[in-house]
Amino acid sequence: MRSVRRCSRTGCTNPAVATLTYAYADSTAVVGPLATYAEPHSYDLCEEHALRLTVPKGWEVVRHEGEFALPEPSADDLTALAEAVREAGRPDRPAEAPDFSVGNGRRGHLRALPDPREE
């Protein structure tokens, strides 16, 4: 299921319609249509920020010509959302207990440790 991506600019809650990518070797910022997937080295922008983007002196902006449009949800997205809501609302759905055992393969910054008084 695809959720609505938001503008990467701090404080902006508008939906993203464009993707900004930097080509550092060419001193170029490229603003194009919204990428299919969010990439780690690119930024999603709303229409206002995509059109108003400025770059440092000596850099060039390559901008998509035409209008930016919100991506339309596909039937697969809507079906996945409906099924997720149905699944979450099922009364007979067993509640999964979290696995707090040490060494469960997850690498997080928080871990549950055994109580030292019980040893």
PDB file of C-alpha atoms in Angstrom:
ATOM      1  CA  MET A   1       0.000   0.000   0.000  1.00  0.00           C
ATOM      2  CA  ARG A   2       1.329   3.431  -0.881  1.00  0.00           C
ATOM      3  CA  SER A   3       0.730   6.305   1.534  1.00  0.00           C
ATOM      4  CA  VAL A   4       0.625   9.938   0.508  1.00  0.00           C
ATOM      5  CA  ARG A   5       4.141  11.329   0.543  1.00  0.00           C
ATOM      6  CA  ARG A   6       4.577  14.786   2.023  1.00  0.00           C
ATOM      7  CA  CYS A   7       6.876  17.639   1.080  1.00  0.00           C
ATOM      8  CA  SER A   8      10.363  17.254   2.579  1.00  0.00           C
ATOM      9  CA  ARG A   9      10.617  20.929   3.514  1.00  0.00           C
ATOM     10  CA  THR A  10      10.469  21.513   7.257  1.00  0.00           C
ATOM     11  CA  GLY A  11       7.020  22.578   8.416  1.00  0.00           C
ATOM     12  CA  CYS A  12       5.326  21.880   5.082  1.00  0.00           C
ATOM     13  CA  THR A  13       2.478  19.374   5.191  1.00  0.00           C
ATOM     14  CA  ASN A  14       1.444  19.642   1.538  1.00  0.00           C
ATOM     15  CA  PRO A  15       1.451  16.497  -0.600  1.00  0.00           C
ATOM     16  CA  ALA A  16       4.562  15.919  -2.696  1.00  0.00           C
ATOM     17  CA  VAL A  17       4.241  16.264  -6.475  1.00  0.00           C
ATOM     18  CA  ALA A  18       7.912  16.543  -7.497  1.00  0.00           C
ATOM     19  CA  THR A  19      11.265  14.979  -6.667  1.00  0.00           C
ATOM     20  CA  LEU A  20      14.467  16.976  -6.216  1.00  0.00           C
ATOM     21  CA  THR A  21      17.779  15.277  -6.933  1.00  0.00           C
ATOM     22  CA  TYR A  22      21.238  16.837  -6.837  1.00  0.00           C
ATOM     23  CA  ALA A  23      23.938  16.062  -9.408  1.00  0.00           C
ATOM     24  CA  TYR A  24      26.885  17.315  -7.369  1.00  0.00           C
ATOM     25  CA  ALA A  25      29.499  16.625 -10.041  1.00  0.00           C
ATOM     26  CA  ASP A  26      27.611  18.911 -12.441  1.00  0.00           C
ATOM     27  CA  SER A  27      26.525  21.485  -9.815  1.00  0.00           C
ATOM     28  CA  THR A  28      22.944  20.873 -10.897  1.00  0.00           C
ATOM     29  CA  ALA A  29      19.645  20.443  -9.088  1.00  0.00           C
ATOM     30  CA  VAL A  30      17.041  18.445 -11.014  1.00  0.00           C
ATOM     31  CA  VAL A  31      13.335  18.917 -10.201  1.00  0.00           C
ATOM     32  CA  GLY A  32      11.150  16.375 -11.956  1.00  0.00           C
ATOM     33  CA  PRO A  33       7.868  14.532 -11.532  1.00  0.00           C
ATOM     34  CA  LEU A  34       7.393  12.618  -8.295  1.00  0.00           C
ATOM     35  CA  ALA A  35       9.515   9.483  -8.286  1.00  0.00           C
ATOM     36  CA  THR A  36       7.723   6.164  -7.963  1.00  0.00           C
ATOM     37  CA  TYR A  37       9.540   5.384  -4.718  1.00  0.00           C
ATOM     38  CA  ALA A  38      11.161   7.625  -2.099  1.00  0.00           C
ATOM     39  CA  GLU A  39      14.925   7.433  -2.531  1.00  0.00           C
ATOM     40  CA  PRO A  40      17.432   8.153   0.248  1.00  0.00           C
ATOM     41  CA  HIS A  41      19.321  10.847  -1.702  1.00  0.00           C
ATOM     42  CA  SER A  42      16.357  12.706  -3.155  1.00  0.00           C
ATOM     43  CA  TYR A  43      13.728  15.015  -1.711  1.00  0.00           C
ATOM     44  CA  ASP A  44       9.991  15.115  -2.303  1.00  0.00           C
ATOM     45  CA  LEU A  45       8.577  18.612  -2.821  1.00  0.00           C
ATOM     46  CA  CYS A  46       5.107  20.116  -3.029  1.00  0.00           C
ATOM     47  CA  GLU A  47       4.252  22.209  -6.078  1.00  0.00           C
ATOM     48  CA  GLU A  48       4.995  25.517  -4.339  1.00  0.00           C
ATOM     49  CA  HIS A  49       8.467  24.475  -3.208  1.00  0.00           C
ATOM     50  CA  ALA A  50       9.255  22.753  -6.526  1.00  0.00           C
ATOM     51  CA  LEU A  51       8.524  25.961  -8.426  1.00  0.00           C
ATOM     52  CA  ARG A  52      10.279  28.301  -5.966  1.00  0.00           C
ATOM     53  CA  LEU A  53      13.479  26.276  -5.516  1.00  0.00           C
ATOM     54  CA  THR A  54      16.666  28.337  -5.703  1.00  0.00           C
ATOM     55  CA  VAL A  55      20.232  27.055  -5.797  1.00  0.00           C
ATOM     56  CA  PRO A  56      23.628  28.500  -4.807  1.00  0.00           C
ATOM     57  CA  LYS A  57      25.479  30.811  -7.166  1.00  0.00           C
ATOM     58  CA  GLY A  58      27.190  28.804  -9.902  1.00  0.00           C
ATOM     59  CA  TRP A  59      24.631  25.994  -9.770  1.00  0.00           C
ATOM     60  CA  GLU A  60      21.974  25.279 -12.384  1.00  0.00           C
ATOM     61  CA  VAL A  61      18.365  24.134 -11.951  1.00  0.00           C
ATOM     62  CA  VAL A  62      16.865  21.734 -14.474  1.00  0.00           C
ATOM     63  CA  ARG A  63      13.092  21.810 -14.008  1.00  0.00           C
ATOM     64  CA  HIS A  64      10.357  19.627 -15.434  1.00  0.00           C
ATOM     65  CA  GLU A  65       8.355  21.629 -17.958  1.00  0.00           C
ATOM     66  CA  GLY A  66       4.641  21.248 -17.510  1.00  0.00           C
ATOM     67  CA  GLU A  67       2.382  20.879 -14.546  1.00  0.00           C
ATOM     68  CA  PHE A  68       3.070  18.732 -11.530  1.00  0.00           C
ATOM     69  CA  ALA A  69       0.188  16.440 -10.650  1.00  0.00           C
ATOM     70  CA  LEU A  70      -0.632  14.378  -7.593  1.00  0.00           C
ATOM     71  CA  PRO A  71      -0.183  10.671  -8.234  1.00  0.00           C
ATOM     72  CA  GLU A  72      -3.497   8.884  -8.653  1.00  0.00           C
ATOM     73  CA  PRO A  73      -4.061   5.916  -6.343  1.00  0.00           C
ATOM     74  CA  SER A  74      -4.263   2.683  -8.257  1.00  0.00           C
ATOM     75  CA  ALA A  75      -6.876   0.001  -7.702  1.00  0.00           C
ATOM     76  CA  ASP A  76      -4.161  -2.082  -6.011  1.00  0.00           C
ATOM     77  CA  ASP A  77      -3.546   0.677  -3.452  1.00  0.00           C
ATOM     78  CA  LEU A  78      -7.243   1.014  -2.668  1.00  0.00           C
ATOM     79  CA  THR A  79      -7.693  -2.750  -2.411  1.00  0.00           C
ATOM     80  CA  ALA A  80      -4.683  -3.079  -0.097  1.00  0.00           C
ATOM     81  CA  LEU A  81      -5.988  -0.269   2.121  1.00  0.00           C
ATOM     82  CA  ALA A  82      -9.455  -1.817   2.345  1.00  0.00           C
ATOM     83  CA  GLU A  83      -8.012  -5.236   3.203  1.00  0.00           C
ATOM     84  CA  ALA A  84      -5.715  -3.761   5.875  1.00  0.00           C
ATOM     85  CA  VAL A  85      -8.647  -1.965   7.512  1.00  0.00           C
ATOM     86  CA  ARG A  86     -10.767  -5.131   7.414  1.00  0.00           C
ATOM     87  CA  GLU A  87      -7.928  -7.191   8.898  1.00  0.00           C
ATOM     88  CA  ALA A  88      -7.283  -4.707  11.705  1.00  0.00           C
ATOM     89  CA  GLY A  89     -10.984  -4.606  12.595  1.00  0.00           C
ATOM     90  CA  ARG A  90     -11.529  -8.359  12.790  1.00  0.00           C
ATOM     91  CA  PRO A  91     -12.690  -9.297  16.313  1.00  0.00           C
ATOM     92  CA  ASP A  92     -11.216 -12.818  16.064  1.00  0.00           C
ATOM     93  CA  ARG A  93      -7.768 -11.532  15.095  1.00  0.00           C
ATOM     94  CA  PRO A  94      -5.202 -12.844  17.601  1.00  0.00           C
ATOM     95  CA  ALA A  95      -3.122 -10.172  19.267  1.00  0.00           C
ATOM     96  CA  GLU A  96       0.560 -10.717  18.625  1.00  0.00           C
ATOM     97  CA  ALA A  97       2.758 -10.321  21.668  1.00  0.00           C
ATOM     98  CA  PRO A  98       6.028  -8.503  20.983  1.00  0.00           C
ATOM     99  CA  ASP A  99       9.182 -10.600  21.152  1.00  0.00           C
ATOM    100  CA  PHE A 100      11.396  -9.051  23.794  1.00  0.00           C
ATOM    101  CA  SER A 101      13.931 -11.859  23.880  1.00  0.00           C
ATOM    102  CA  VAL A 102      17.582 -10.902  23.571  1.00  0.00           C
ATOM    103  CA  GLY A 103      19.110 -11.853  20.229  1.00  0.00           C
ATOM    104  CA  ASN A 104      15.909 -11.965  18.217  1.00  0.00           C
ATOM    105  CA  GLY A 105      17.750 -10.676  15.140  1.00  0.00           C
ATOM    106  CA  ARG A 106      16.552  -7.091  15.417  1.00  0.00           C
ATOM    107  CA  ARG A 107      19.099  -4.350  15.865  1.00  0.00           C
ATOM    108  CA  GLY A 108      17.485  -1.441  17.627  1.00  0.00           C
ATOM    109  CA  HIS A 109      18.688   1.106  20.093  1.00  0.00           C
ATOM    110  CA  LEU A 110      16.395  -0.198  22.853  1.00  0.00           C
ATOM    111  CA  ARG A 111      16.500  -3.694  24.260  1.00  0.00           C
ATOM    112  CA  ALA A 112      14.669  -5.507  27.025  1.00  0.00           C
ATOM    113  CA  LEU A 113      17.111  -7.112  29.431  1.00  0.00           C
ATOM    114  CA  PRO A 114      16.334  -9.906  31.855  1.00  0.00           C
ATOM    115  CA  ASP A 115      15.714  -8.849  35.450  1.00  0.00           C
ATOM    116  CA  PRO A 116      19.030  -9.419  37.303  1.00  0.00           C
ATOM    117  CA  ARG A 117      17.132 -10.234  40.537  1.00  0.00           C
ATOM    118  CA  GLU A 118      15.565 -13.320  38.923  1.00  0.00           C
ATOM    119  CA  GLU A 119      18.870 -15.078  38.208  1.00  0.00           C
TER     120      GLU A 119
END
